[in-house]
């Protein structure tokens, strides 16, 4: 990974090219992280991929995390790799949940739209971020997985639909407020609630 | 809440009212493929469903065919989705280890290493050398085991049924070794945060050396069966070639990338384990067809045998797990004498150790490619998020590229050479 | 040997009579009921479906291979089509997306058919008590044998397979609940269903005579208890 001064340099150069993209840098435990504005993710990724000295051309992973009860709630992480120099850089974009009662106070502006759809049924308000499939085709399945589990909509993704859950599943399973499911373990003291379970 | 179901599907063009939503995928695949081919011929869409004799696990492929030519392949996954990542958020860190090892069920030691390595980096905990060498030995044995199962099942798909029996004969020997050192054949939960669970028993080193002596000639036997077999050559040579740049763009790693000509192996470039102490080579292919992928994996078995032989000879003495009592269970003989050890044991077993709030992505080289573990720690005894970047999941995006334009029989071969493990894809 | 040949020649000539004829018949003819013979034949020629979901499938495969040979029990012919198979081995975790597919496979199999639920995940959901795994395949299809383990050793699966064969032949092993007349989660044997056993009564009496625990009261005053 680039060392701490190198990371600061990268952040400054990105901000010089596209102002206001990198909000913060973090360099700890051997990893280098750039925290970027969620509306400018594509610019940051394109800069990292195309600039001659920093050709992070390999996207190892796109994944999301739910930081409830922290704000902003969702984080989308991009793990970039420069193969010739064996350097890794993480790019992190934080998204607020537009459906929450008190909108986020972070710098990432929530872009929740009401998904009117052709049936005009209900409003599904999902956090949105640009899809990086044109920059890195490997993000195809991984962004679909983030959508499937967290409900993060990737604008511009060619085929955003559920990948691991059944196609008609309701809910975003890996959000922290989604119940884990399953059944309670039967003991003698609670087996009366499930009569004749042994048959 | 029930209304929300309509919106995502309507956006992606699937009719939510349809009886079987996945049928709509099938129809759309057919329409798109016909459009792309620009053909008036009847495009036949067949569904190689989750249960099929040739799929490795429950992979569903919707294949658009024009005669026997494949126009498009669309994989549908999720049939063995187990919610492992969600379950992990509910368990303390050491209880997560049995969960994550069941993801990619042929490379269980690698998943354990990815997770334990990630937590060790988060805790900044130093693993003793003996434990690192033991981890290398078990992981390389697991790599051989995974490649043997791959070879047996792929040859079975291609019709060379005898290979299945020979490969599983060796696989049983490896599982005997695992049983000797860890007590369990598969899913051993041998790696713990800080080292390994137990030291190897007496006689293990001898048995491993015997195995290392016999394995190369067994690989010779496999090569004698398949290397110059005319049917095998016809089926694999020149089939499924994807240019190296496209393979890199799709994020493919592991033997598939190496067969396409890119010499990239995380064992050589990262220092997550002391691979630098061993002398081994990385097999790299030239053309990137099915035959290259087969040769790369077979050669990797040989190189892994070399690594194991060097590791077992150079196994350093010392503790097999770290000393930090806040993270690692104290040895049992101390529990009778030391009150502190008892308290540590109690806290670790009931609550578990706490990890300071931070997050980390830890990649390692598994038999299928780059296996990365991403852990978000929030200061409590349970991880807030565990995500695995599974190599098979990303490599699956290569399948349509490999199969387009080929025959349907080549699709079976490509699927075999891709080595997908649905447990890892679906998690 | 020569004697047998002479006797067979006599039989064919019609020269054997009376006791000799009866003895000959007893020694060379096997009598049984048709159902028993049919059951014996079915048990020894099971055709499993090549069906694997997850990790248990690998151990199932290794049961089929040379070391723990399944072929010696007659189940060598693994069939890929459910129309041709008669045993389904649910090897692996059953996710909610796969459940209708498995049910359809089961329905496509022809009678008589049997199901072995291999491993903890298909028997009861295993370690995965979450939204994505069916907590036990017997919620949606009849299961004949459950084999515990995660994954069960091939020898364990063979043991389960042998139990299935016994079941097919008509003398199934009793489950422990039938053997001990237990109900639900109770582990005490009952003499007859509905009445507790003598040990259970004695244990209940002992527990009812214990003093309730008061924090701060010294345990020496409650001395004399058995445990």
mmCIF file of N, CA and C in Angstrom, chain B residues 60 126 201 208 337 365 383 397 404-405 415 419:
data_model
loop_
_atom_site.group_PDB
_atom_site.id
_atom_site.type_symbol
_atom_site.label_atom_id
_atom_site.label_comp_id
_atom_site.label_asym_id
_atom_site.label_seq_id
_atom_site.Cartn_x
_atom_site.Cartn_y
_atom_site.Cartn_z
ATOM 1 N N UNK B 60 -27.463 -22.825 -11.760
ATOM 2 C CA UNK B 60 -28.476 -22.872 -12.794
ATOM 3 C C UNK B 60 -28.001 -22.022 -13.954
ATOM 4 N N UNK B 126 0.466 -10.939 17.066
ATOM 5 C CA UNK B 126 1.540 -11.613 16.353
ATOM 6 C C UNK B 126 1.373 -13.120 16.496
ATOM 7 N N UNK B 201 0.302 -34.031 16.398
ATOM 8 C CA UNK B 201 0.710 -35.169 17.214
ATOM 9 C C UNK B 201 2.009 -35.789 16.688
ATOM 10 N N UNK B 208 3.256 -37.059 6.824
ATOM 11 C CA UNK B 208 3.241 -36.029 5.794
ATOM 12 C C UNK B 208 4.406 -36.235 4.839
ATOM 13 N N UNK B 337 -4.404 -24.043 38.471
ATOM 14 C CA UNK B 337 -3.537 -23.373 39.426
ATOM 15 C C UNK B 337 -3.694 -21.862 39.433
ATOM 16 N N UNK B 365 -4.498 -16.199 -1.070
ATOM 17 C CA UNK B 365 -4.605 -16.951 -2.319
ATOM 18 C C UNK B 365 -5.212 -18.309 -2.014
ATOM 19 N N UNK B 383 -18.453 -9.422 15.510
ATOM 20 C CA UNK B 383 -18.156 -8.564 14.358
ATOM 21 C C UNK B 383 -19.428 -7.896 13.861
ATOM 22 N N UNK B 397 -18.221 -14.681 -13.593
ATOM 23 C CA UNK B 397 -18.500 -13.727 -14.657
ATOM 24 C C UNK B 397 -17.733 -14.068 -15.918
ATOM 25 N N UNK B 404 -19.459 -18.243 -25.142
ATOM 26 C CA UNK B 404 -20.122 -17.661 -26.294
ATOM 27 C C UNK B 404 -19.475 -18.133 -27.578
ATOM 28 N N UNK B 405 -20.280 -18.615 -28.482
ATOM 29 C CA UNK B 405 -19.745 -19.049 -29.765
ATOM 30 C C UNK B 405 -19.294 -20.489 -29.792
ATOM 31 N N UNK B 415 -17.298 -25.125 -17.862
ATOM 32 C CA UNK B 415 -17.785 -25.076 -16.488
ATOM 33 C C UNK B 415 -16.876 -25.882 -15.579
ATOM 34 N N UNK B 419 -14.019 -24.310 -12.371
ATOM 35 C CA UNK B 419 -13.938 -24.730 -10.971
ATOM 36 C C UNK B 419 -14.772 -23.841 -10.058
#
